[in-house]
Amino acid sequence: MTGGGSRPGGRWLLGLVLPVLLLVAWQLSSTLGFFSANQLPPPPDVLAAARRLWGTGTLQHNIAISVQRVLIGFACGAVAGIVLGGLTGLSRWVSDLLSPTLGALRSVPSLAWVPLLGLWIGIGETPKIVLVAIGAFFPVYTTVSSALAHVDPALLEVGRAYGRRGVRLFGEVLLPATAPSLLSGLRLGLAQSWLFLVAAELISSAIGLGYQMTNGQNTGRTDEVLLAIVLLALLGKLSDVVLGLVERQVALRRA
Amino acid sequence: MVLTPGPMEEQLPAAPSAEPVDALDVELRRVQRTFGAHRVLQDLDLRIDAGSTVALLGASGSGKSTLLRLVAGLDRPTGGTVSVGGEAVRGPGRRTAVVFQEPRLLPWRDLAGNVALGLPLGTPRAQGRDAVRHRLETVGLADFAGHRPRRVSGGMAQRAALARALVRRPGVLLLDEPFAALDALTRLRMQDLLDGVQRSSGTTVLLVTHDVDEALHLADRVLVLAADGERGAQVVRDLRVDAPRPRDRADAQLAALRVELLELLGVPRTTRTPS
C-alpha cells in the first residue's frame, strides 16, 4: 500500500534494527556496569529465567492463563462494543440516552475498577475478564458508533430501495460499510485489553504474566519481571499482527 | 484504479433479452409533497399505463426526482395516494426497482454480489444464482461477475446497477437520470441497452431525465414537468411519441418534437438571419 520503492523483505529488516539495538544497549549497560545485575539482569539471565520457569511449567501456565483472559475478555468487550455502538450509531434516541453516561465511564482509569470489581464479583477469573472486557469495549464502541453515523447515505438508500430493513440492513450494508473502521477499533480494543489485563493481574492475581511481575518484584527476581515484559510485548504484537492481516484482507477485498 | 471505457464497453449484447415480467400501471391521485414551507408537488394526477415507457423531463427542481422517489416508496406523499398495480405504495417493495444516477454499488461485493442485492428476499439460492448470471449476460457483464466495482468503468458499473434492478423482475422500472454521469457515447449505448431490455421484458419504465434526445429515443410518452410557484410542479406537456421502437436517432419526425420540447424547457430555436 505504502510502497516506498523498497522490497518488503527490506522493510521487515528495517523494523528489526531498533529491537536489535535495544538488545545490544541492554547487554552493554549490564556488562559496562551502569546497572547492577539485580536492577537490570542482562539478556542471557532473562533467557535462563525463561528456561527455568518453563522447566517447572510455571511459564506456560502464566502465558496460557493471560492469553485466555485476554481472548475471552476481548471477545466479550468487542461484542458489547459492536452491539452498543451499533445501537447508538443507528438510533439518535439511544445515542442521546447512552452516550453521555458511556462517555463519563470511559474516562474512569482502568485501575479504578479493580477494587470495585473485587467487591462485586469477588476473586477468581470473572473480575479479570470483566476488566479486560471493559478495556476492549470502549475503543470498539466509539469507532463503531461514529463510523455508523458516517455511512454513505446513498448506499443506505440502495439497501432500503432493495427491501433491506432492520437487522438485514445492518448486516448487509451498515456493518460491511463500517468494516475498516470496525477493524481499527478492534485493534485498539485488543491493545487496551492487554493493558487492562496487566492492571488486573498486577493487583489481584495468583497466576498470569502480571502476577509473575509482582511476584518477581517481591522476591527480587528482576529477570522474571523483564521476562514478563518481553513476553507481553511479543504477545501484544503477535495478536495485533493477526488483526492487521484481517484488516489488510478487508482492504484488499474493496480495492 | 478505474478502467477507462475501451474495448470492454463494446461487449454490450446486440439484442439484449430480459425475462418477461408482469408490467404494472402507476397511478398518482391528488399527490402532494411539501418540504417544510416548500411545495414541490401539489394536487398532481397522473396515470402511467402498464408496459409503457414514460420519460419525465423538466428543469432541476421541477419535482421529477421527488415524483420518482414517491413511486419507489423511498419517500411518502404529504397528501394524496400513489399506487402501483392498483395497490397503494407503502415503502420500497418488490414490485418496483430503482436505478439511481450513480451506480451506488456496494464496494465490498463483486458485481455478481451487487446484482444479487436486487433479488427479492427469500429467493432460493440456486435460483438466485441463475437469475444473477442471466441478468449479467443481459447487460453484457457475464465475464466480469467477479470484478469489484472499483475495478470497472462507470458505464460497466451502471450496467451492473441496471442488472441489479432487472433481477428483481420489477413491474415498474424506475430510472433517475441513470445515464447523466456517463460519457456521451456510453450514454447512447446504454440507451439502446435499456430500449432492448424494456422491449424484451415488457416492464413499465419511468425515466427521469434532462436529456430531450434520450426521452425521444426511448419513451412512448414524454411528460414535461415545470415548477409553478405556489402550486408546485405541474405537467405542462403530455406528448405521445408514436414512432415505433427501436428508433433511428436521425428520424425527422423526432427532430420536430425535439425543437418543441426544447422550447418548452427554455431553449428556443436559433433563427438564422439571411445574409
PDB file of N, CA and C in Angstrom, chain A residues 6-23 234 237 241:
ATOM      1  N   SER A   6      10.972   0.212  -1.763  1.00  0.00           N
ATOM      2  CA  SER A   6      11.842  -0.842  -1.265  1.00  0.00           C
ATOM      3  C   SER A   6      11.107  -2.176  -1.255  1.00  0.00           C
ATOM      4  N   ARG A   7      11.859  -3.253  -1.269  1.00  0.00           N
ATOM      5  CA  ARG A   7      11.242  -4.579  -1.250  1.00  0.00           C
ATOM      6  C   ARG A   7      10.668  -4.846   0.144  1.00  0.00           C
ATOM      7  N   PRO A   8       9.598  -5.663   0.223  1.00  0.00           N
ATOM      8  CA  PRO A   8       9.000  -5.938   1.528  1.00  0.00           C
ATOM      9  C   PRO A   8      10.002  -6.547   2.495  1.00  0.00           C
ATOM     10  N   GLY A   9      10.898  -7.396   1.971  1.00  0.00           N
ATOM     11  CA  GLY A   9      11.907  -8.015   2.831  1.00  0.00           C
ATOM     12  C   GLY A   9      12.768  -6.967   3.506  1.00  0.00           C
ATOM     13  N   GLY A  10      13.147  -5.944   2.731  1.00  0.00           N
ATOM     14  CA  GLY A  10      13.980  -4.871   3.257  1.00  0.00           C
ATOM     15  C   GLY A  10      13.279  -4.109   4.361  1.00  0.00           C
ATOM     16  N   ARG A  11      11.965  -3.926   4.193  1.00  0.00           N
ATOM     17  CA  ARG A  11      11.226  -3.173   5.200  1.00  0.00           C
ATOM     18  C   ARG A  11      11.093  -3.967   6.490  1.00  0.00           C
ATOM     19  N   TRP A  12      10.944  -5.293   6.361  1.00  0.00           N
ATOM     20  CA  TRP A  12      10.936  -6.151   7.537  1.00  0.00           C
ATOM     21  C   TRP A  12      12.208  -5.969   8.343  1.00  0.00           C
ATOM     22  N   LEU A  13      13.331  -6.016   7.612  1.00  0.00           N
ATOM     23  CA  LEU A  13      14.628  -5.914   8.286  1.00  0.00           C
ATOM     24  C   LEU A  13      14.772  -4.573   8.991  1.00  0.00           C
ATOM     25  N   LEU A  14      14.284  -3.524   8.338  1.00  0.00           N
ATOM     26  CA  LEU A  14      14.384  -2.194   8.922  1.00  0.00           C
ATOM     27  C   LEU A  14      13.665  -2.141  10.271  1.00  0.00           C
ATOM     28  N   GLY A  15      12.531  -2.829  10.353  1.00  0.00           N
ATOM     29  CA  GLY A  15      11.768  -2.858  11.596  1.00  0.00           C
ATOM     30  C   GLY A  15      12.500  -3.579  12.710  1.00  0.00           C
ATOM     31  N   LEU A  16      13.461  -4.448  12.340  1.00  0.00           N
ATOM     32  CA  LEU A  16      14.196  -5.213  13.357  1.00  0.00           C
ATOM     33  C   LEU A  16      15.402  -4.460  13.906  1.00  0.00           C
ATOM     34  N   VAL A  17      15.795  -3.372  13.228  1.00  0.00           N
ATOM     35  CA  VAL A  17      17.018  -2.655  13.619  1.00  0.00           C
ATOM     36  C   VAL A  17      16.923  -2.159  15.064  1.00  0.00           C
ATOM     37  N   LEU A  18      15.815  -1.498  15.380  1.00  0.00           N
ATOM     38  CA  LEU A  18      15.683  -0.908  16.709  1.00  0.00           C
ATOM     39  C   LEU A  18      15.675  -1.957  17.828  1.00  0.00           C
ATOM     40  N   PRO A  19      14.871  -3.034  17.689  1.00  0.00           N
ATOM     41  CA  PRO A  19      14.918  -4.069  18.735  1.00  0.00           C
ATOM     42  C   PRO A  19      16.325  -4.624  18.954  1.00  0.00           C
ATOM     43  N   VAL A  20      17.059  -4.838  17.857  1.00  0.00           N
ATOM     44  CA  VAL A  20      18.413  -5.373  17.998  1.00  0.00           C
ATOM     45  C   VAL A  20      19.303  -4.367  18.727  1.00  0.00           C
ATOM     46  N   LEU A  21      19.189  -3.082  18.361  1.00  0.00           N
ATOM     47  CA  LEU A  21      19.969  -2.044  19.041  1.00  0.00           C
ATOM     48  C   LEU A  21      19.640  -1.999  20.534  1.00  0.00           C
ATOM     49  N   LEU A  22      18.341  -2.125  20.832  1.00  0.00           N
ATOM     50  CA  LEU A  22      17.918  -2.122  22.230  1.00  0.00           C
ATOM     51  C   LEU A  22      18.543  -3.280  22.997  1.00  0.00           C
ATOM     52  N   LEU A  23      18.536  -4.440  22.328  1.00  0.00           N
ATOM     53  CA  LEU A  23      19.100  -5.636  22.937  1.00  0.00           C
ATOM     54  C   LEU A  23      20.589  -5.435  23.232  1.00  0.00           C
ATOM     55  N   LEU A 234       5.748  -9.247  23.082  1.00  0.00           N
ATOM     56  CA  LEU A 234       5.643 -10.177  21.959  1.00  0.00           C
ATOM     57  C   LEU A 234       4.193 -10.613  21.717  1.00  0.00           C
ATOM     58  N   LYS A 237       2.140  -7.759  20.292  1.00  0.00           N
ATOM     59  CA  LYS A 237       2.479  -7.541  18.889  1.00  0.00           C
ATOM     60  C   LYS A 237       1.888  -8.646  18.013  1.00  0.00           C
ATOM     61  N   VAL A 241      -0.680  -8.244  14.976  1.00  0.00           N
ATOM     62  CA  VAL A 241      -0.344  -8.652  13.606  1.00  0.00           C
ATOM     63  C   VAL A 241      -1.476  -9.481  13.001  1.00  0.00           C
TER      64      VAL A 241
END
